[in-house]
Amino acid sequence: MSVLIKGGRIVTAADDYVGDVFVENGTVSLIGESLDVPADKVIDAAGKYVFPGAIDPHTHLEMFFGGTVTCDDFTSGTTSAAFGGTTTLVDFCMQAPGTSFAQALENYHEKIDRCKPVIDVGFHIGVTDLREGGSLEELATLPDQGITSYKLFMAYKGAVMVDDETLFKTMQVARDTGAIVMVHAENGDAIDIIVKEAVAAGHTEPKWHARTRPPETEGEATNRAIQLARVAGCPLFVVHVSCQESIEPIALAREKGWDVWGETCTQYLFIDESALDQPGFEGAKYIYTPPPRPKENQEHLWHALQRDILSSVSTDHCPFKWPDQKGVNGQEFQLVPNGGPGIENRLHMLWTYGVREGRLSPNRFVELVSTANAKTFGLYPRKGTIAPGSDADIVVWDPEKQLTISASTHHSNVNYNLFEGTKVTGAPEVVLVRGQVIVENDELVAQPGAGQFVKRARFGEELLPAQKVSA
Ligand code: URP
Ligand code: ZN
Ligand code: ZN
């Protein structure tokens, strides 16, 4: 199958020009002006942008968490992602405490075999237990299987939180195996005490979710993780940065040239702590962690994205239904499963309020949602760019298309939307994964199983185009 995308404005992290892209056998084979080549399908992209497919490095599909399971699996989750212009996601393959990493991977491979994703999928390993479950030796074998990032939670005490010994030993393994360490950075011990005190005092409304997780606990853990990674000598990626207290140590580390990167997520740019304070228990819809912060943090986050203090915008899509899952007993915030949805609307929101409002250039937009994620997580240059030999993961983007974000029109299984009612301008018109048209004119046209598992390269190494690997 060959595809010719004609006359679009091709924007990568580095370039911006009008041209044609010719796709053969799943990869980009030719880029030029007015290409005169026969193709099975021609897409007229005049007046449209042509971007590399977006990469979401932070999703939680069909994940057991908070006593329940996220309501999107790899069918609905990848479908919803595709409608938003995401063509690859890297999900967290979670080690259940007491079990091995091999069991975790078997479990997650079963999920993608069963669910037949429509976009490409990779896994980070979620390390929760090195005492009775996984071992350091086993952890060291994972990069050979294409699992080149180790994720640890410094919060969620009594559930998936690890101690500093586990964190530090994992960092040493990462140093030796070429993996990158990812941290959820909050001081889980301090938060646990503050939550218990609040609950004992009868403070159980959703707004107490934010009040019991002060920004300083995020700043402290971010700094601790940075310093420990420095001692161990491994690269570090701080996930879902939400506030200035956490931006500051990342800015300092990057200024010093250390191997430290940070991401924020769409919701932290648009939703503030007031969302938790709603009549009844509705604020529970916004119980995700770190919590929505005081509004002034949003400008700090935009500023950090503009200056490459933060290098990535992901979704942390962790969907639970309202009220079936998020509602719990309608009274106690501390029992609500933590997580919010957002896999479909990242590009809509960033384009409308980032690019159109002059906060981001189109190049920086592409870098934040695609290229930087490809580089950090061992997918580049197979993914994250439009270049001869790269996978033809491409979004033809209509910059004038208007829509109102709503749970009634998104494609996730979740029944509410964090950005409900927000009007956006700019949306995908056609989405291709390795040259296959997945979404066209608001229709899913993908064959089930169009997506594949991707084995990622080690940190700092390139993932060669597929043809070169098999040749
Ligand atoms: O509240 C959140 N973010 N839930 C998902 C797990 C995590 O912390 O990333
Ligand atoms: Zn987290
Ligand atoms: Zn997460």
XYZ file of C-alpha atoms and ligand atoms in Angstrom:
482
model
C 0.000 0.000 0.000
C 1.391 3.413 -0.958
C 0.099 6.817 0.117
C 0.913 10.249 -1.293
C 0.199 13.187 1.006
C 0.184 16.244 -1.221
C 0.867 19.889 -0.586
C 0.739 19.996 3.211
C 2.757 22.199 5.532
C 5.174 19.664 6.945
C 6.214 20.561 10.468
C 8.717 18.590 12.506
C 10.566 19.721 15.621
C 13.175 21.280 13.348
C 11.568 22.078 9.988
C 8.560 23.844 8.528
C 7.983 23.704 4.761
C 5.358 22.860 2.156
C 5.818 19.577 0.318
C 4.635 16.088 -0.539
C 5.271 12.934 1.460
C 5.311 9.558 -0.264
C 4.774 6.501 1.893
C 5.534 2.943 0.845
C 5.399 -0.261 2.877
C 4.754 1.612 6.084
C 7.662 4.027 5.953
C 8.308 7.442 4.480
C 10.181 6.816 1.259
C 10.311 10.229 -0.409
C 9.728 13.870 0.490
C 9.753 16.562 -2.146
C 7.955 19.253 -4.052
C 5.184 18.209 -6.452
C 6.107 14.533 -6.402
C 4.839 12.742 -9.481
C 4.544 9.158 -8.293
C 1.649 6.729 -8.603
C 0.057 5.901 -5.251
C -2.768 3.663 -4.023
C -4.162 6.580 -2.040
C -3.690 10.321 -2.430
C -4.444 12.679 0.463
C -4.884 16.334 -0.433
C -3.240 18.198 2.443
C -3.351 21.707 0.963
C -4.049 24.176 3.762
C -3.339 21.484 6.341
C -0.356 20.724 8.535
C 1.477 17.408 8.323
C 2.984 16.353 11.670
C 4.790 13.254 12.891
C 2.294 11.187 14.890
C 2.157 12.174 18.536
C 3.677 9.931 21.202
C 2.084 9.663 24.632
C 4.666 8.312 27.084
C 2.309 8.248 30.068
C -0.884 6.191 30.020
C -2.499 3.638 32.323
C -4.704 1.305 30.282
C -6.544 -1.578 31.922
C -4.515 -0.967 35.061
C -5.438 -2.281 38.478
C -5.219 0.717 40.808
C -6.968 2.010 43.888
C -8.967 -1.215 44.239
C -10.391 -1.041 40.733
C -9.311 -1.156 37.078
C -9.018 1.780 34.669
C -11.964 1.737 32.293
C -10.067 1.924 28.984
C -8.317 -1.146 27.705
C -5.893 -1.249 24.791
C -8.815 -1.270 22.344
C -10.753 1.750 23.569
C -7.681 3.562 24.876
C -5.709 3.336 21.650
C -8.802 4.198 19.594
C -9.381 7.312 21.652
C -5.688 8.205 21.388
C -5.798 7.803 17.590
C -8.733 10.217 17.264
C -6.589 12.794 19.036
C -3.564 12.307 16.764
C -1.512 9.980 18.954
C 0.070 7.110 17.023
C 2.275 5.532 19.716
C 1.829 5.261 23.440
C 4.099 3.880 26.123
C 2.037 2.411 28.940
C 3.113 1.368 32.428
C 3.440 -2.384 32.725
C 2.923 -2.681 36.454
C 4.628 -5.288 38.590
C 2.058 -6.508 41.120
C 3.912 -6.530 44.465
C 5.224 -10.032 45.183
C 5.408 -11.045 41.535
C 8.222 -11.008 38.993
C 8.773 -8.623 36.105
C 8.330 -11.558 33.732
C 4.840 -12.104 35.132
C 4.041 -8.421 34.718
C 5.180 -8.485 31.107
C 3.273 -11.677 30.372
C 0.185 -10.057 31.833
C 0.580 -6.891 29.729
C 1.423 -8.752 26.523
C -1.784 -10.733 27.049
C -3.679 -7.432 27.261
C -2.377 -6.174 23.929
C -2.777 -9.578 22.241
C -6.399 -9.634 23.375
C -7.237 -5.988 22.744
C -5.580 -5.537 19.376
C -4.510 -1.896 19.679
C -4.937 0.375 16.682
C -1.744 2.344 17.387
C 1.746 1.210 18.371
C 2.444 0.410 22.004
C 5.543 0.145 24.161
C 5.910 -0.563 27.871
C 7.774 1.009 30.748
C 8.168 -1.378 33.678
C 6.525 -0.207 36.908
C 8.883 -1.360 39.679
C 7.044 -1.854 42.977
C 8.894 -4.619 44.789
C 12.498 -5.793 44.728
C 12.237 -7.815 47.946
C 9.760 -10.598 47.266
C 8.946 -10.072 43.622
C 11.380 -8.864 41.016
C 15.115 -8.945 41.447
C 17.829 -6.563 40.335
C 19.158 -9.280 38.040
C 15.793 -9.642 36.375
C 15.435 -5.888 36.043
C 18.760 -5.828 34.213
C 17.428 -8.199 31.523
C 14.496 -5.988 30.507
C 16.262 -3.628 28.081
C 17.017 -6.656 25.907
C 13.249 -7.073 25.585
C 12.766 -3.474 24.515
C 11.714 -2.277 27.974
C 14.220 0.516 28.478
C 12.593 2.626 31.210
C 12.036 1.806 34.885
C 9.222 3.710 36.625
C 8.981 4.076 40.382
C 6.429 5.729 42.628
C 7.720 7.788 45.547
C 4.098 8.117 46.739
C 0.993 5.937 47.275
C 2.222 4.540 50.589
C 0.930 1.051 51.308
C 0.237 0.445 47.624
C 2.916 0.938 44.959
C 5.295 3.310 46.768
C 8.943 2.262 46.955
C 11.526 3.272 49.539
C 14.758 5.089 48.690
C 16.720 1.840 48.790
C 14.607 0.351 46.012
C 14.731 3.611 44.074
C 18.487 3.926 44.376
C 19.236 0.294 43.532
C 17.034 0.575 40.466
C 18.925 3.711 39.456
C 22.194 1.790 39.693
C 20.789 -0.946 37.462
C 19.643 1.709 34.991
C 23.132 3.188 34.933
C 24.536 -0.239 34.053
C 21.891 -1.338 31.536
C 21.240 1.885 29.631
C 17.692 2.360 30.875
C 16.146 5.647 32.017
C 14.465 5.963 35.423
C 11.075 7.653 35.667
C 9.713 8.878 38.981
C 6.370 9.909 40.351
C 7.908 12.422 42.731
C 5.978 13.174 45.904
C 6.965 12.490 49.509
C 4.579 9.612 50.202
C 5.474 9.309 53.903
C 4.677 12.936 54.685
C 1.510 12.859 52.588
C 0.312 9.733 54.377
C 0.595 11.504 57.734
C -1.125 14.667 56.483
C -3.978 12.673 54.938
C -4.542 10.711 58.153
C -4.599 13.926 60.191
C -7.096 15.549 57.827
C -9.390 12.526 57.823
C -9.210 12.266 61.632
C -10.294 15.915 61.791
C -13.298 15.108 59.583
C -11.953 16.744 56.427
C -12.995 14.280 53.753
C -14.333 16.441 50.885
C -12.474 16.225 47.543
C -10.776 19.606 48.046
C -8.738 17.939 50.799
C -7.027 15.841 48.158
C -5.048 18.961 47.174
C -4.738 20.304 50.702
C -3.117 17.084 51.904
C -0.530 16.962 49.107
C 1.254 20.325 49.373
C 3.481 21.369 46.451
C 6.517 21.224 48.738
C 6.113 17.440 49.007
C 6.445 17.285 45.215
C 9.406 19.669 45.230
C 11.206 17.686 47.950
C 10.791 14.347 46.190
C 11.787 15.814 42.825
C 14.986 17.179 44.312
C 15.670 13.884 46.144
C 15.227 11.860 42.964
C 17.486 14.239 41.028
C 20.258 14.039 43.618
C 20.000 10.251 43.898
C 20.112 9.860 40.121
C 23.165 12.072 40.098
C 24.880 9.836 42.677
C 23.851 6.642 40.889
C 24.765 8.069 37.499
C 21.562 7.348 35.595
C 19.278 9.522 33.466
C 16.061 10.647 35.148
C 12.627 11.622 33.857
C 10.241 13.258 36.330
C 6.644 12.570 35.369
C 3.614 14.822 35.745
C 5.304 17.946 37.106
C 2.519 20.140 38.433
C 4.029 23.100 40.271
C 6.827 25.603 40.619
C 8.309 23.739 43.614
C 9.084 20.836 41.308
C 10.049 22.929 38.269
C 12.796 24.660 40.252
C 15.027 21.637 40.989
C 14.580 20.427 37.408
C 15.599 23.848 36.082
C 18.693 23.797 38.273
C 19.666 20.277 37.217
C 19.257 21.126 33.552
C 21.221 24.327 33.956
C 24.051 22.194 35.342
C 23.776 19.904 32.321
C 22.614 16.851 34.246
C 20.612 14.104 32.513
C 17.277 15.193 33.933
C 14.031 15.749 32.050
C 10.520 16.597 33.146
C 7.057 16.284 31.703
C 3.815 17.959 32.550
C 0.351 16.819 31.509
C -2.439 18.670 29.741
C -4.629 18.916 32.836
C -2.023 20.825 34.876
C -1.969 23.546 32.223
C -5.735 24.112 32.350
C -7.302 22.840 35.570
C -6.631 24.336 38.986
C -7.435 23.293 42.533
C -10.841 25.011 42.494
C -12.114 22.127 40.326
C -12.022 19.913 43.420
C -14.360 22.211 45.308
C -17.773 21.498 43.827
C -21.181 20.828 45.328
C -21.753 17.251 46.387
C -18.886 14.946 45.627
C -18.395 15.961 41.955
C -14.955 17.367 42.725
C -13.844 13.720 42.939
C -13.715 13.686 39.133
C -10.570 15.810 39.495
C -8.842 13.596 42.037
C -5.659 12.791 40.256
C -2.128 12.960 41.596
C -0.323 15.293 41.941
C -3.524 17.246 42.470
C -4.690 20.261 40.496
C -2.663 23.157 41.901
C -3.258 26.867 42.604
C -3.798 28.611 39.267
C -0.545 30.587 39.229
C 1.333 27.347 38.591
C -0.127 27.184 35.086
C 1.959 30.149 33.936
C 5.050 28.593 35.544
C 4.394 25.400 33.577
C 3.960 27.218 30.242
C 7.126 29.160 30.943
C 9.008 25.911 31.701
C 7.740 24.366 28.457
C 8.848 27.409 26.481
C 12.367 27.284 27.922
C 12.817 23.511 27.726
C 12.933 23.168 31.490
C 10.061 20.768 30.875
C 10.408 18.808 27.661
C 7.237 16.801 27.258
C 3.476 17.017 27.546
C 1.724 13.707 28.142
C -1.761 12.813 29.320
C -1.373 10.518 32.364
C -4.612 9.020 31.057
C -5.881 6.996 34.014
C -9.641 6.853 33.496
C -12.251 5.795 36.032
C -15.996 6.191 35.528
C -18.089 8.734 37.330
C -19.727 7.946 39.712
C -19.326 4.162 39.506
C -15.622 4.278 40.239
C -14.735 7.851 41.234
C -17.851 8.312 43.386
C -16.944 5.655 46.005
C -19.123 6.353 49.059
C -19.673 9.994 48.103
C -17.832 11.188 51.177
C -14.202 10.228 51.521
C -11.619 11.713 49.132
C -8.908 9.375 50.373
C -10.792 6.351 49.012
C -11.219 7.713 45.486
C -9.023 5.961 42.896
C -6.480 8.538 41.722
C -6.432 9.384 38.043
C -8.097 11.379 35.327
C -8.837 10.874 31.624
C -7.361 12.882 28.746
C -5.817 10.635 26.095
C -7.792 12.172 23.204
C -7.561 15.892 23.808
C -3.870 16.663 24.373
C -3.219 17.996 20.872
C -6.559 19.830 20.656
C -5.809 21.722 23.867
C -2.129 22.409 23.193
C -2.738 23.583 19.661
C -5.628 25.861 20.590
C -4.220 27.380 23.765
C -0.526 26.830 23.071
C 0.082 27.486 19.373
C -2.934 29.624 18.471
C -2.454 31.816 21.526
C 1.223 32.319 20.737
C 2.712 30.392 23.656
C 4.296 27.698 21.475
C 5.579 27.640 17.915
C 4.311 24.786 15.720
C 7.834 23.262 15.914
C 7.817 23.333 19.703
C 4.317 21.830 19.731
C 5.606 18.882 17.663
C 8.652 18.551 19.874
C 6.586 18.456 23.064
C 4.009 15.918 21.927
C 6.174 13.767 19.697
C 9.878 14.277 18.990
C 11.197 14.770 22.518
C 9.242 11.742 23.707
C 10.678 9.680 20.857
C 14.204 10.769 21.754
C 13.870 10.263 25.500
C 12.228 6.871 25.240
C 14.249 5.140 22.531
C 11.884 5.550 19.598
C 13.803 8.064 17.493
C 14.292 8.352 14.528
C 11.931 5.519 13.659
C 9.248 7.646 15.279
C 8.925 11.301 16.226
C 9.865 12.762 12.848
C 8.966 12.751 9.161
C 12.094 11.702 7.300
C 12.987 9.081 4.709
C 13.044 5.712 6.468
C 10.982 6.750 9.469
C 7.699 4.991 10.222
C 4.882 6.715 8.376
C 3.134 7.705 11.603
C 1.592 10.910 10.346
C -1.149 13.318 11.324
C -2.774 15.510 8.694
C -3.984 18.343 10.898
C -6.758 20.751 10.034
C -5.839 23.977 11.855
C -9.301 25.480 11.363
C -11.467 22.575 12.402
C -13.619 23.524 15.373
C -15.068 21.239 17.970
C -16.392 21.280 21.475
C -14.748 18.746 23.730
C -17.254 16.448 25.337
C -17.636 13.019 26.878
C -20.542 12.488 24.495
C -18.239 12.661 21.470
C -14.874 11.363 22.677
C -13.943 7.743 22.004
C -12.809 6.616 25.431
C -14.976 4.393 27.647
C -14.886 6.999 30.368
C -18.129 8.907 30.854
C -16.813 12.361 31.719
C -14.192 14.696 30.296
C -11.888 16.973 32.288
C -12.249 19.632 29.562
C -15.995 19.240 29.020
C -17.446 22.105 26.977
C -14.076 23.585 25.970
C -14.101 24.907 22.403
C -11.003 24.073 20.408
C -9.805 24.964 16.921
C -7.488 22.455 15.250
C -7.942 18.696 15.009
C -6.678 15.684 13.062
C -8.234 15.052 9.672
C -6.298 11.901 8.798
C -4.125 9.774 11.084
C -1.749 7.134 9.755
C 0.193 4.493 11.664
C 3.038 2.960 9.663
C 1.273 4.022 6.464
C -2.106 2.569 7.400
C -4.953 5.062 7.571
C -6.376 4.688 11.066
C -8.721 7.664 11.344
C -10.161 9.666 8.483
C -12.808 12.384 8.670
C -13.871 11.393 12.180
C -14.253 7.715 11.306
C -12.160 4.858 12.634
C -11.000 2.998 9.549
C -8.259 0.932 11.201
C -8.223 -2.820 11.117
C -8.121 -4.235 14.685
C -4.508 -4.988 15.458
C -3.138 -2.252 13.204
C -0.876 -1.316 16.116
C 2.201 -3.293 17.112
C 4.315 -3.724 20.212
C 7.486 -1.642 19.856
C 10.766 -2.727 21.360
C 12.502 0.510 22.304
C 16.191 1.342 22.155
C 18.291 2.030 25.214
C 18.611 5.590 26.465
C 20.705 7.680 24.078
C 20.629 5.026 21.345
C 18.688 5.317 18.112
C 15.845 3.042 17.138
C 16.716 2.279 13.558
C 14.077 2.321 10.869
C 12.400 -1.101 10.716
C 13.824 -1.982 7.294
C 17.407 -1.418 8.426
C 16.905 -3.650 11.474
C 15.557 -6.597 9.455
C 18.037 -6.142 6.568
O -3.610 10.172 39.680
C -2.878 9.613 38.886
N -1.957 10.295 38.261
N -3.046 8.291 38.675
C -2.259 7.461 37.864
C -1.052 6.961 38.555
C -0.003 8.009 38.582
O 0.294 8.533 39.641
O 0.536 8.334 37.528
Zn 2.045 9.318 39.141
Zn 0.473 8.229 35.711
